[in-house]
Short mmCIF file of C-alpha atoms in Angstrom, two decimals:
data_model
loop_
_atom_site.label_atom_id
_atom_site.label_comp_id
_atom_site.label_asym_id
_atom_site.label_seq_id
_atom_site.Cartn_x
_atom_site.Cartn_y
_atom_site.Cartn_z
CA LEU J 1 0.00 0.00 0.00
CA ALA J 2 2.84 2.39 0.83
CA GLU J 3 4.43 1.78 -2.58
CA LYS J 4 1.13 2.70 -4.27
CA GLY J 5 0.87 5.88 -2.22
CA LEU J 6 -2.23 4.61 -0.42
CA ALA J 7 -0.77 4.13 3.07
CA ASP J 8 0.77 6.78 5.25
CA ASP J 9 2.87 6.79 8.41
CA ASP J 10 -0.21 6.68 10.67
CA LEU J 11 -1.44 3.46 9.11
CA LEU J 12 2.01 1.85 9.09
CA HIS J 13 2.68 2.81 12.73
CA TRP J 14 -0.64 1.52 14.01
CA GLY J 15 -0.47 -1.58 11.84
CA LYS J 16 2.68 -2.54 13.74
CA ARG J 17 1.01 -1.80 17.10
CA LEU J 18 -1.87 -4.17 16.36
CA ASN J 19 0.38 -7.03 17.42
CA SER J 20 0.35 -5.78 21.02
CA ARG J 21 -2.60 -6.28 23.37
CA GLU J 22 -2.40 -2.65 24.39
CA GLY J 23 -2.58 -1.37 20.80
CA ALA J 24 -5.37 -3.75 19.83
CA GLY J 25 -7.39 -2.91 22.95
CA GLU J 26 -6.96 0.80 22.39
CA LEU J 27 -8.14 0.49 18.79
CA ALA J 28 -11.10 -1.72 19.77
CA ALA J 29 -12.30 0.90 22.26
CA ALA J 30 -11.82 3.67 19.70
CA TYR J 31 -13.73 1.64 17.08
CA THR J 32 -16.71 1.37 19.42
CA GLN J 33 -16.66 5.11 20.14
CA LEU J 34 -16.18 6.01 16.50
CA LEU J 35 -18.44 3.64 14.57
CA THR J 36 -20.90 1.79 16.80
CA ARG J 37 -22.01 3.87 19.80
CA PRO J 38 -23.52 7.32 19.24
CA GLY J 39 -21.66 9.92 21.24
CA PRO J 40 -19.30 12.87 20.80
CA ARG J 41 -16.86 10.99 18.53
CA TYR J 42 -19.43 8.91 16.64
CA VAL J 43 -19.41 8.98 12.84
CA SER J 44 -22.20 7.02 11.20
CA PRO J 45 -20.97 4.42 8.68
CA VAL J 46 -24.39 4.57 6.98
CA ALA J 47 -25.02 6.45 3.72
CA SER J 48 -28.39 7.79 4.88
CA ALA J 49 -26.67 9.79 7.59
CA HIS J 50 -24.52 11.64 5.04
CA LEU J 51 -26.91 12.31 2.18
CA GLY J 52 -28.90 15.34 3.22
CA ALA J 53 -32.67 15.15 3.41
CA ASP J 54 -32.80 11.44 4.22
CA SER J 55 -30.53 11.78 7.25
CA SER J 56 -33.07 12.43 9.99
CA PRO J 57 -33.04 9.84 12.79
CA ALA J 58 -36.61 8.79 12.00
CA GLN J 59 -35.70 8.02 8.41
CA THR J 60 -32.43 6.25 9.15
CA LEU J 61 -34.20 3.97 11.65
CA GLY J 62 -36.71 3.15 8.91
CA TRP J 63 -33.82 2.67 6.45
CA GLY J 64 -34.65 5.72 4.29
CA PRO J 65 -34.30 6.46 0.56
CA ALA J 66 -30.54 5.80 0.34
CA ALA J 67 -31.00 2.35 1.87
CA GLU J 68 -33.91 1.60 -0.42
CA ALA J 69 -31.86 2.65 -3.45
CA VAL J 70 -28.91 0.40 -2.62
CA GLU J 71 -31.28 -2.44 -1.85
CA ALA J 72 -32.75 -2.01 -5.35
CA ALA J 73 -29.22 -2.19 -6.82
CA TYR J 74 -28.56 -5.37 -4.82
CA ARG J 75 -31.82 -6.95 -6.04
CA GLU J 76 -31.01 -6.02 -9.64
CA ALA J 77 -27.75 -7.94 -9.23
CA GLY J 78 -29.56 -10.91 -7.68
CA VAL J 79 -28.23 -10.23 -4.18
CA VAL J 80 -30.25 -10.17 -0.97
CA ALA J 81 -28.42 -8.10 1.65
CA GLY J 82 -29.34 -8.86 5.23
CA GLY J 83 -33.09 -8.53 5.03
CA ASN J 84 -34.31 -6.97 8.26
CA GLY J 85 -31.06 -7.60 10.14
CA PRO J 86 -29.35 -5.10 12.42
CA CYS J 87 -27.11 -3.70 9.68
CA PRO J 88 -28.87 -1.39 7.19
CA PRO J 89 -28.29 -2.06 3.49
CA ASP J 90 -26.53 1.31 3.07
CA HIS J 91 -23.94 0.55 5.77
CA LEU J 92 -20.41 1.06 4.45
CA ALA J 93 -19.47 -2.56 5.15
CA VAL J 94 -22.45 -3.88 3.18
CA GLU J 95 -21.82 -1.54 0.26
CA LEU J 96 -18.14 -2.53 0.13
CA GLN J 97 -19.08 -6.21 0.34
CA PHE J 98 -21.41 -5.69 -2.63
CA MET J 99 -18.53 -4.13 -4.59
CA GLN J 100 -16.38 -7.15 -3.72
CA HIS J 101 -19.17 -9.46 -4.88
CA CYS J 102 -19.43 -7.64 -8.23
CA ALA J 103 -15.65 -7.73 -8.71
CA ALA J 104 -15.58 -11.46 -7.91
CA ARG J 105 -18.40 -12.14 -10.37
CA GLU J 106 -16.57 -10.11 -13.02
CA ALA J 107 -13.36 -12.06 -12.41
CA ALA J 108 -15.22 -15.37 -12.61
CA ALA J 109 -16.82 -14.33 -15.90
CA TRP J 110 -13.43 -13.40 -17.36
CA GLY J 111 -12.07 -16.76 -16.16
CA GLU J 112 -14.91 -18.56 -17.92
CA GLY J 113 -14.39 -16.56 -21.11
CA CYS J 114 -17.79 -14.83 -20.79
CA VAL J 115 -16.76 -11.38 -21.99
CA GLU J 116 -20.24 -9.83 -22.11
CA THR J 117 -21.08 -11.08 -18.60
CA ALA J 118 -17.78 -9.67 -17.33
CA HIS J 119 -18.66 -6.30 -18.84
CA VAL J 120 -22.10 -6.40 -17.19
CA TRP J 121 -20.47 -6.86 -13.76
CA ARG J 122 -17.90 -4.17 -14.49
CA ARG J 123 -20.64 -1.70 -15.49
CA ARG J 124 -22.56 -2.64 -12.34
CA GLN J 125 -19.50 -1.84 -10.21
CA TRP J 126 -19.04 1.54 -11.89
CA ALA J 127 -22.72 2.45 -11.58
CA PHE J 128 -22.83 1.44 -7.91
CA LEU J 129 -19.67 3.39 -7.09
CA LYS J 130 -20.85 6.48 -8.94
CA THR J 131 -24.44 6.39 -7.69
CA HIS J 132 -24.16 5.01 -4.18
CA LEU J 133 -20.66 5.02 -2.65
CA LEU J 134 -18.86 8.07 -4.00
CA PRO J 135 -21.63 10.58 -3.15
CA TRP J 136 -21.17 10.01 0.58
CA VAL J 137 -17.95 8.19 1.43
CA GLY J 138 -15.85 11.36 1.15
CA LYS J 139 -18.06 13.08 3.73
CA PHE J 140 -17.70 10.04 5.96
CA GLY J 141 -13.90 10.18 5.63
CA GLU J 142 -13.85 13.89 6.42
CA GLN J 143 -15.92 13.33 9.54
CA VAL J 144 -13.67 10.49 10.69
CA ASN J 145 -10.66 12.77 10.25
CA ALA J 146 -12.35 15.57 12.20
CA SER J 147 -13.64 13.28 14.97
CA GLY J 148 -10.49 13.03 17.03
CA ALA J 149 -10.24 9.34 16.16
CA PRO J 150 -6.84 7.69 16.58
CA PRO J 151 -4.47 8.20 13.63
CA TYR J 152 -5.02 4.57 12.56
CA TYR J 153 -8.74 5.10 11.85
CA ARG J 154 -8.10 8.43 10.17
CA ALA J 155 -5.54 6.69 7.95
CA VAL J 156 -7.96 3.82 7.17
CA ALA J 157 -10.65 6.35 6.24
CA ARG J 158 -8.21 8.16 3.92
CA LEU J 159 -7.15 4.81 2.44
CA ALA J 160 -10.77 3.78 1.79
CA CYS J 161 -11.58 7.09 0.10
CA ALA J 162 -8.40 7.00 -2.00
CA PHE J 163 -9.00 3.39 -3.01
CA LEU J 164 -12.60 4.03 -4.05
CA ALA J 165 -11.58 7.08 -6.08
CA ALA J 166 -8.81 5.07 -7.75
CA ASP J 167 -11.21 2.19 -8.42
CA ALA J 168 -13.71 4.59 -9.98
CA GLY J 169 -11.00 5.99 -12.26
CA HIS J 170 -9.80 2.53 -13.20
CA LEU J 171 -13.33 1.29 -13.95
CA ALA J 172 -14.09 4.39 -16.01
CA GLU J 173 -10.93 3.85 -18.09
CA MET J 174 -11.72 0.19 -18.70
CA LEU J 175 -15.30 0.96 -19.69
CA ALA J 176 -14.16 3.70 -22.09
CA GLU J 177 -11.66 1.30 -23.65
CA ALA J 178 -14.35 -1.36 -24.03
CA ARG J 179 -16.69 1.14 -25.70
CA SER J 180 -13.93 2.19 -28.12
CA ALA J 181 -13.05 -1.41 -28.92
CA SER J 182 -16.69 -2.32 -29.57
CA ARG J 183 -17.04 0.61 -31.98
CA LEU J 184 -13.92 -0.50 -33.82
CA THR J 185 -15.12 -4.08 -34.23
CA CYS J 186 -18.69 -3.28 -35.34
#
């Protein structure tokens, strides 16, 4: 990650500390304060909390428009995400897991020689990133950085934002190349 410019000293330092009980315990307590228990340092890892009008507590408890929109994208891809479980469908972990699922399906299609299916999964990744993740994950990262969270979590937030931006750029390039190639062969 450091060689790719995606990791910084904070992440490297805390990554080494994770091997100690003290470092791991400190990060576990900070994780709870930052991402799971509302309080002064809490930053919601849920899209609905970062997307304006649908961020009121009443709407986020009822999932809200952002959650409904990602759920529709999951259904379109044939994925059922958690149903009525404790984790809303627009939780950062669920959205990232969906991206991983799409990338794995794309890779499997390439491995099977199913070019059109691979392109479908690639387009789905791009559309999901552009429509659902990128509109809010930057705000989430900014809030983590402003929260007083330990440097490790600030570095992880920066890494996640940088990776998603890089992934969006990479997907956009590949889709543009595919469009150009299809025009040349038709």
